[in-house]
XYZ file of N, CA and C in Angstrom:
612
model
N -8.407 11.241 -6.286
C -7.238 10.382 -6.428
C -6.908 10.230 -7.902
N -5.687 10.474 -8.256
C -5.290 10.412 -9.658
C -5.095 8.977 -10.113
N -5.285 8.755 -11.413
C -5.075 7.412 -11.977
C -3.594 7.148 -12.111
N -3.187 5.864 -12.067
C -1.764 5.532 -12.221
C -1.236 6.027 -13.559
N -0.036 6.551 -13.544
C 0.573 7.006 -14.781
C 1.132 5.829 -15.559
N 1.091 5.872 -16.894
C 1.706 4.799 -17.678
C 3.210 4.801 -17.476
N 3.815 3.640 -17.646
C 5.261 3.538 -17.469
C 5.979 4.434 -18.473
N 7.054 5.040 -18.041
C 7.819 5.919 -18.912
C 9.023 5.166 -19.456
N 9.254 5.270 -20.752
C 10.292 4.472 -21.396
C 11.690 5.054 -21.208
N 11.787 6.347 -20.838
C 13.092 6.974 -20.751
C 13.651 7.009 -19.335
N 12.973 6.377 -18.412
C 13.463 6.327 -17.035
C 14.653 5.375 -16.948
N 15.672 5.752 -16.210
C 16.844 4.895 -16.051
C 16.445 3.607 -15.324
N 16.743 2.449 -15.895
C 16.347 1.178 -15.281
C 16.991 0.977 -13.909
N 16.288 0.219 -13.083
C 16.802 -0.141 -11.769
C 17.817 -1.267 -11.937
N 18.905 -1.198 -11.184
C 19.916 -2.251 -11.251
C 19.316 -3.587 -10.827
N 19.787 -4.651 -11.455
C 19.229 -5.984 -11.225
C 19.213 -6.376 -9.756
N 20.233 -5.979 -9.012
C 20.332 -6.354 -7.600
C 19.216 -5.748 -6.758
N 18.594 -4.687 -7.238
C 17.562 -3.993 -6.476
C 16.159 -4.211 -7.018
N 16.021 -5.050 -8.044
C 14.714 -5.289 -8.634
C 13.868 -6.223 -7.771
N 12.577 -5.952 -7.691
C 11.646 -6.923 -7.129
C 11.441 -8.026 -8.160
N 11.259 -9.263 -7.692
C 10.990 -10.362 -8.617
C 9.656 -10.125 -9.326
N 9.597 -10.522 -10.596
C 8.378 -10.403 -11.383
C 7.907 -11.800 -11.756
N 6.720 -12.182 -11.301
C 6.204 -13.525 -11.555
C 5.787 -13.681 -13.013
N 6.155 -14.808 -13.612
C 5.738 -15.066 -15.000
C 4.588 -16.060 -15.068
N 4.127 -16.528 -13.908
C 2.931 -17.362 -13.825
C 2.040 -16.777 -12.735
N 0.726 -16.972 -12.831
C -0.182 -16.371 -11.852
C 0.085 -16.856 -10.425
N 0.022 -15.948 -9.473
C 0.136 -16.313 -8.068
C -1.190 -16.894 -7.603
N -1.126 -17.913 -6.738
C -2.343 -18.535 -6.232
C -3.067 -17.570 -5.291
N -4.382 -17.507 -5.438
C -5.172 -16.613 -4.590
C -6.616 -17.097 -4.558
N -7.273 -16.904 -3.418
C -8.687 -17.235 -3.315
C -9.509 -16.043 -3.778
N -10.482 -16.304 -4.646
C -11.324 -15.218 -5.114
C -10.589 -14.310 -6.088
N -11.086 -13.089 -6.197
C -10.493 -12.124 -7.124
C -10.235 -10.821 -6.368
N -9.012 -10.621 -5.901
C -8.710 -9.407 -5.141
C -8.813 -8.163 -6.015
N -9.131 -7.042 -5.391
C -9.182 -5.791 -6.162
C -7.781 -5.297 -6.485
N -6.805 -5.655 -5.635
C -5.414 -5.296 -5.917
C -4.484 -6.183 -5.103
N -3.214 -6.117 -5.427
C -2.179 -6.899 -4.751
C -1.274 -5.979 -3.935
N -0.963 -6.412 -2.726
C -0.025 -5.688 -1.877
C 1.357 -6.311 -2.048
N 2.327 -5.490 -2.421
C 3.690 -5.965 -2.659
C 4.645 -5.187 -1.756
N 5.346 -5.900 -0.883
C 6.312 -5.251 -0.001
C 7.600 -4.948 -0.742
N 8.189 -3.799 -0.466
C 9.442 -3.444 -1.131
C 10.656 -3.783 -0.273
N 10.398 -4.322 0.917
C 11.479 -4.758 1.809
C 10.870 -5.657 2.874
N 11.696 -6.405 3.580
C 11.200 -7.259 4.650
C 10.626 -6.431 5.787
N 9.521 -6.897 6.365
C 8.923 -6.189 7.483
C 8.156 -4.944 7.091
N 7.722 -4.871 5.845
C 7.013 -3.680 5.385
C 5.601 -3.579 5.962
N 5.018 -4.714 6.319
C 3.667 -4.713 6.855
C 2.635 -5.293 5.905
N 3.096 -5.986 4.856
C 2.181 -6.541 3.857
C 1.217 -7.557 4.468
N 1.725 -8.475 5.270
C 0.872 -9.500 5.871
C -0.192 -8.880 6.766
N 0.208 -7.889 7.541
C -0.744 -7.198 8.418
C -1.848 -6.529 7.613
N -1.467 -5.818 6.554
C -2.462 -5.110 5.757
C -3.357 -6.066 4.968
N -2.789 -7.152 4.483
C -3.590 -8.126 3.747
C -4.630 -8.770 4.657
N -4.277 -8.934 5.925
C -5.230 -9.456 6.901
C -6.289 -8.391 7.230
N -5.865 -7.147 7.313
C -6.758 -6.065 7.716
C -7.740 -5.681 6.618
N -7.273 -5.676 5.365
C -8.116 -5.264 4.241
C -8.569 -6.496 3.461
N -9.811 -6.880 3.632
C -10.333 -8.109 3.026
C -10.223 -8.166 1.499
N -10.394 -7.061 0.762
C -10.381 -7.176 -0.707
C -8.994 -7.315 -1.327
N -7.937 -7.185 -0.524
C -6.583 -7.163 -1.076
C -5.885 -8.506 -0.865
N -4.966 -8.829 -1.768
C -4.196 -10.068 -1.659
C -2.728 -9.757 -1.393
N -2.073 -10.670 -0.733
C -0.656 -10.517 -0.386
C 0.221 -11.192 -1.429
N 1.209 -10.462 -1.937
C 2.129 -11.023 -2.932
C 3.557 -11.084 -2.412
N 3.749 -10.831 -1.130
C 5.101 -10.834 -0.586
C 5.928 -9.732 -1.227
N 7.096 -10.096 -1.732
C 7.951 -9.137 -2.428
C 8.068 -9.508 -3.906
N 6.965 -10.027 -4.445
C 6.907 -10.459 -5.846
C 5.815 -9.676 -6.570
N 6.119 -9.167 -7.748
C 5.128 -8.460 -8.558
C 4.304 -9.479 -9.342
N 2.995 -9.541 -9.110
C 2.134 -10.557 -9.741
C 1.747 -10.181 -11.162
N 2.719 -10.114 -12.046
C 2.497 -9.596 -13.399
C 1.605 -10.492 -14.251
N 1.481 -11.769 -13.891
C 0.701 -12.697 -14.711
C -0.734 -12.854 -14.217
N -1.108 -12.174 -13.142
C -2.470 -12.261 -12.618
C -3.368 -11.226 -13.298
N -4.671 -11.441 -13.198
C -5.643 -10.478 -13.707
C -6.735 -10.315 -12.658
N -6.812 -9.160 -11.996
C -6.012 -7.976 -12.288
C -4.583 -8.081 -11.745
N -3.693 -7.325 -12.369
C -2.305 -7.245 -11.905
C -2.043 -5.835 -11.380
N -3.026 -5.336 -10.646
C -2.943 -4.001 -10.064
C -2.189 -4.081 -8.752
N -1.135 -3.302 -8.629
C -0.229 -3.406 -7.488
C -0.239 -2.137 -6.637
N -0.259 -2.355 -5.335
C -0.025 -1.280 -4.376
C 1.234 -1.665 -3.605
N 2.265 -0.864 -3.726
C 3.510 -1.131 -3.017
C 3.362 -0.747 -1.550
N 4.017 -1.507 -0.686
C 3.939 -1.258 0.760
C 5.343 -1.118 1.316
N 5.548 -0.087 2.124
C 6.856 0.132 2.731
C 6.703 0.826 4.073
N 7.652 0.578 4.957
C 7.700 1.300 6.221
C 8.278 2.686 5.974
N 8.090 3.582 6.933
C 8.498 4.972 6.720
C 9.904 5.276 7.223
N 10.712 4.241 7.555
C 12.117 4.504 7.851
C 12.856 4.682 6.524
N 14.112 5.105 6.592
C 14.840 5.461 5.368
C 14.969 4.287 4.409
N 15.260 3.095 4.927
C 15.390 1.921 4.060
C 14.075 1.663 3.331
N 12.966 1.803 4.053
C 11.668 1.588 3.424
C 11.384 2.590 2.330
N 11.663 3.852 2.592
C 11.409 4.894 1.609
C 12.299 4.745 0.381
N 13.567 4.390 0.595
C 14.480 4.184 -0.542
C 14.054 2.991 -1.385
N 13.637 1.920 -0.722
C 13.254 0.710 -1.457
C 11.974 0.932 -2.254
N 11.028 1.666 -1.688
C 9.783 1.891 -2.430
C 10.018 2.862 -3.582
N 10.942 3.782 -3.421
C 11.284 4.677 -4.535
C 11.886 3.882 -5.694
N 12.755 2.911 -5.368
C 13.317 2.057 -6.426
C 12.219 1.245 -7.105
N 11.269 0.752 -6.314
C 10.190 -0.066 -6.889
C 9.299 0.756 -7.811
N 9.038 2.003 -7.426
C 8.272 2.882 -8.313
C 9.011 3.059 -9.635
N 10.320 3.263 -9.547
C 11.138 3.414 -10.743
C 11.102 2.142 -11.583
N 11.079 0.985 -10.941
C 10.992 -0.275 -11.667
C 9.743 -0.320 -12.548
N 8.626 0.140 -12.006
C 7.401 0.192 -12.799
C 7.522 1.206 -13.931
N 8.054 2.357 -13.631
C 8.119 3.432 -14.632
C 9.139 3.128 -15.729
N 10.080 2.230 -15.432
C 11.087 1.848 -16.424
C 10.702 0.568 -17.173
N 9.430 0.189 -17.068
C 8.935 -1.005 -17.773
C 9.648 -2.279 -17.342
N 9.927 -2.405 -16.064
C 10.593 -3.599 -15.529
C 9.667 -4.408 -14.630
N 8.359 -4.219 -14.811
C 7.386 -4.906 -13.948
C 6.401 -5.742 -14.754
N 6.792 -6.150 -15.950
C 5.911 -6.969 -16.766
C 4.632 -6.226 -17.110
N 3.498 -6.944 -17.046
C 2.203 -6.339 -17.366
C 1.520 -5.739 -16.145
N 2.176 -5.821 -14.991
C 1.576 -5.267 -13.776
C 1.506 -3.752 -13.858
N 0.511 -3.185 -13.195
C 0.329 -1.740 -13.190
C 0.302 -1.218 -11.760
N 0.975 -0.113 -11.552
C 1.099 0.463 -10.221
C -0.055 1.409 -9.928
N -0.770 1.115 -8.844
C -1.866 1.977 -8.414
C -1.375 3.052 -7.446
N -0.410 2.683 -6.615
C 0.108 3.642 -5.648
C 0.927 2.958 -4.575
N 1.107 3.669 -3.481
C 1.965 3.207 -2.387
C 1.241 3.385 -1.053
N 1.379 2.394 -0.189
C 0.939 2.539 1.203
C 2.185 2.614 2.071
N 2.345 3.719 2.775
C 3.458 3.883 3.709
C 2.956 3.593 5.119
N 3.684 2.735 5.827
C 3.257 2.278 7.147
C 4.190 2.817 8.228
N 3.629 3.556 9.149
C 4.411 4.026 10.298
C 4.541 2.870 11.291
N 5.727 2.314 11.406
C 5.953 1.176 12.294
C 6.503 1.598 13.650
N 6.595 2.895 13.877
C 7.101 3.431 15.144
C 6.514 4.827 15.327
N 6.583 5.369 16.546
C 6.088 6.740 16.767
C 6.855 7.735 15.908
N 6.309 8.929 15.687
C 6.971 9.948 14.870
C 8.379 10.267 15.363
N 9.290 10.502 14.413
C 10.673 10.834 14.743
C 10.729 12.248 15.331
N 11.410 12.408 16.465
C 11.502 13.712 17.119
C 12.755 14.482 16.709
N 13.793 13.764 16.259
C 15.012 14.423 15.821
C 14.723 15.218 14.545
N 14.894 16.536 14.592
C 14.508 17.391 13.468
C 15.305 17.094 12.202
N 16.600 16.862 12.354
C 17.438 16.607 11.194
C 17.026 15.317 10.503
N 16.795 14.281 11.298
C 16.378 12.990 10.737
C 14.979 13.099 10.135
N 14.091 13.794 10.832
C 12.729 13.957 10.331
C 12.720 14.695 8.996
N 13.595 15.676 8.847
C 13.673 16.437 7.593
C 14.148 15.557 6.450
N 15.132 14.692 6.733
C 15.652 13.793 5.699
C 14.568 12.820 5.234
N 13.802 12.291 6.183
C 12.722 11.367 5.840
C 11.620 12.087 5.075
N 11.303 13.298 5.493
C 10.259 14.083 4.839
C 10.638 14.403 3.397
N 11.917 14.695 3.176
C 12.384 15.013 1.830
C 12.222 13.811 0.900
N 12.595 12.620 1.392
C 12.472 11.409 0.582
C 11.011 11.081 0.326
N 10.203 11.311 1.335
C 8.778 11.032 1.206
C 8.134 11.947 0.162
N 8.568 13.184 0.120
C 8.030 14.144 -0.846
C 8.287 13.688 -2.277
N 9.454 13.092 -2.502
C 9.780 12.574 -3.837
C 8.800 11.471 -4.223
N 8.508 10.601 -3.278
C 7.575 9.496 -3.527
C 6.173 10.024 -3.802
N 5.748 10.989 -3.011
C 4.409 11.558 -3.178
C 4.265 12.278 -4.516
N 5.379 12.731 -5.059
C 5.334 13.391 -6.361
C 5.318 12.422 -7.526
N 5.517 11.132 -7.231
C 5.617 10.131 -8.295
C 4.366 9.274 -8.458
N 3.577 9.122 -7.387
C 2.413 8.242 -7.463
C 1.451 8.549 -6.323
N 0.316 7.863 -6.312
C -0.621 7.993 -5.199
C 0.013 7.446 -3.924
N -0.202 8.110 -2.812
C 0.352 7.649 -1.542
C -0.722 7.683 -0.464
N -0.846 6.569 0.251
C -1.712 6.487 1.422
C -0.842 6.177 2.636
N -1.226 6.677 3.798
C -0.395 6.522 5.001
C -1.155 5.840 6.127
N -0.580 4.752 6.629
C -1.145 4.048 7.779
C -0.434 4.550 9.038
N -1.160 5.099 9.986
C -0.517 5.621 11.205
C 0.007 4.506 12.094
N 0.875 4.867 13.004
C 1.400 3.909 13.980
C 0.277 3.501 14.923
N 0.051 2.194 15.046
C -1.014 1.669 15.913
C -0.362 0.748 16.943
N 0.005 1.283 18.101
C 0.735 0.479 19.099
C -0.009 -0.769 19.554
N -1.356 -0.727 19.583
C -2.130 -1.888 20.035
C -1.897 -3.113 19.155
N -1.607 -2.892 17.869
C -1.429 -4.027 16.953
C -0.138 -4.786 17.209
N 0.781 -4.179 17.935
C 2.032 -4.870 18.251
C 1.803 -6.016 19.235
N 0.682 -5.987 19.945
C 0.390 -7.009 20.950
C -0.682 -7.990 20.476
N -0.959 -7.981 19.175
C -1.988 -8.860 18.615
C -1.381 -9.723 17.517
N -1.669 -11.026 17.547
C -1.205 -11.895 16.472
C -1.929 -11.523 15.177
N -1.241 -11.710 14.071
C -1.798 -11.307 12.781
C -3.167 -11.931 12.526
N -3.311 -13.193 12.866
C -4.572 -13.895 12.610
C -5.720 -13.338 13.430
N -5.406 -12.599 14.493
C -6.445 -12.058 15.368
C -6.745 -10.580 15.096
N -6.087 -10.003 14.094
C -6.318 -8.598 13.778
C -7.740 -8.384 13.251
N -8.333 -7.247 13.534
C -9.661 -6.952 12.975
C -9.578 -6.800 11.470
N -10.714 -6.963 10.793
C -10.733 -6.929 9.331
C -11.741 -5.909 8.823
N -11.346 -5.197 7.764
C -12.260 -4.262 7.112
C -12.688 -4.836 5.762
N -13.963 -4.635 5.434
C -14.497 -5.068 4.155
C -15.328 -3.936 3.566
N -15.399 -3.827 2.243
C -16.224 -2.779 1.626
C -17.692 -2.884 2.020
N -18.096 -4.064 2.478
C -19.494 -4.275 2.833
C -19.800 -3.878 4.278
N -18.758 -3.522 5.023
C -18.981 -3.113 6.405
C -19.780 -1.820 6.448
N -20.686 -1.759 7.423
C -21.460 -0.529 7.587
C -20.580 0.521 8.243
N -20.441 1.670 7.611
C -19.587 2.738 8.129
C -20.397 3.679 9.014
N -19.792 4.101 10.107
C -20.449 5.042 11.005
C -20.447 6.437 10.394
N -21.308 7.282 10.884
C -21.366 8.670 10.422
C -20.049 9.353 10.738
N -19.657 10.321 9.897
C -18.362 10.982 10.054
C -18.236 11.633 11.422
N -19.291 12.281 11.889
C -19.222 12.939 13.189
C -18.992 11.944 14.310
N -19.609 10.786 14.235
C -19.434 9.772 15.267
C -18.044 9.209 15.256
N -17.451 9.097 14.061
C -16.087 8.603 13.947
C -15.140 9.485 14.749
N -15.367 10.799 14.667
C -14.468 11.735 15.311
C -14.636 11.744 16.835
N -15.847 11.397 17.294
C -16.106 11.464 18.731
C -15.784 10.164 19.453
N -15.881 9.054 18.743
C -15.759 7.753 19.389
C -14.352 7.171 19.230
N -13.771 6.758 20.346
C -12.466 6.110 20.292
C -12.667 4.615 20.061
N -12.034 4.097 19.038
C -12.216 2.699 18.649
C -11.115 1.844 19.250
N -11.503 0.667 19.774
C -10.522 -0.308 20.255
C -9.881 -0.949 19.031
N -8.618 -0.614 18.767
C -7.949 -1.067 17.548
C -7.737 -2.572 17.504
N -7.894 -3.246 18.641
C -7.758 -4.704 18.640
C -9.077 -5.395 18.309
N -10.163 -4.633 18.341
C -11.485 -5.210 18.081
C -12.085 -4.747 16.762
N -11.678 -3.566 16.302
C -12.208 -3.031 15.045
C -11.127 -2.198 14.363
N -11.157 -2.179 13.047
C -10.185 -1.380 12.292
C -10.462 0.102 12.571
N -9.452 0.851 12.996
C -9.646 2.280 13.254
C -10.238 2.986 12.029
N -11.155 3.942 12.237
C -11.805 4.621 11.106
C -10.839 5.193 10.082
N -9.732 5.774 10.528
C -8.775 6.364 9.584
C -8.163 5.295 8.681
N -7.940 4.106 9.236
C -7.375 3.003 8.458
C -8.435 2.424 7.517
N -9.667 2.298 8.024
C -10.766 1.804 7.186
C -10.991 2.742 6.002
N -10.841 4.033 6.236
C -11.014 5.007 5.151
C -9.959 4.802 4.061
N -8.739 4.489 4.482
C -7.681 4.215 3.500
C -8.025 2.965 2.699
N -8.484 1.938 3.405
C -8.885 0.717 2.711
C -9.951 0.992 1.668
N -10.919 1.821 2.030
C -11.997 2.160 1.101
C -11.475 2.944 -0.100
N -10.557 3.885 0.143
C -9.998 4.686 -0.945
C -9.196 3.828 -1.919
N -8.364 2.941 -1.373
C -7.540 2.084 -2.233
C -8.419 1.122 -3.022
N -9.388 0.526 -2.346
C -10.289 -0.421 -3.018
C -11.065 0.270 -4.137
N -11.583 1.444 -3.866
C -12.347 2.182 -4.868
C -11.469 2.540 -6.073
N -10.248 2.994 -5.784
C -9.321 3.332 -6.864
C -8.980 2.102 -7.700
N -8.802 0.953 -7.034
C -8.466 -0.283 -7.748
C -9.621 -0.746 -8.635
N -10.828 -0.675 -8.104
C -12.004 -1.086 -8.882
C -12.187 -0.168 -10.082
N -12.037 1.138 -9.878
C -12.166 2.092 -10.987
C -11.105 1.831 -12.059
N -9.894 1.522 -11.599
C -8.804 1.250 -12.534
C -9.098 -0.003 -13.362
N -9.612 -1.037 -12.713
C -9.941 -2.278 -13.414
C -11.037 -2.031 -14.454
N -12.006 -1.216 -14.109
C -13.106 -0.919 -15.032
C -12.601 -0.130 -16.246
N -11.594 0.694 -16.027
C -11.019 1.431 -17.153
C -10.299 0.478 -18.110
N -9.665 -0.551 -17.531
C -8.966 -1.535 -18.372
C -9.926 -2.490 -19.062
N -11.069 -2.740 -18.419
C -12.056 -3.703 -18.947
C -13.427 -3.031 -19.020
N -13.598 -2.089 -19.912
C -14.872 -1.361 -20.005
C -16.021 -2.260 -20.455
């Protein structure tokens, strides 16, 4: 996983109407999260992921620039509005419009089954490719079981959880309402590890 790129000064700034708010005072949080999840649009899935991944904190649609760490992972759904909004948010960071916050990457959340229309799928794939070329990207698959579970009842992943052997993961079907699916837990582990490594680079 590559380290976040420093903001580029020559990037065209994002118009004010499309900017995410940037906090000038620390956001309240319990403990010290490894990173902050910031949604780039309503319904991105930030609350769900913050509940699912224990080390991460939820910042809504606000960039926590005054917190330490101020490591941000943007969250967006994989429909066109989500992809466009997260692309603008990436540009906001690269154009130095995010205060002292630093972008670690993006989590894209599939909130519906895969698109079958080829023309529409191609348009979404093209936009997604642009995002993947700009920063780290992790993908959360569509999990239909979570639609029938209240957020407070969702299973939780923690770095301290004992992980099953890789072969067993592939053979065993996990009840997504009782435990975080292995593929999702793996993403949580990758993001957490990247965030911790990034923090250590900033504070050697």
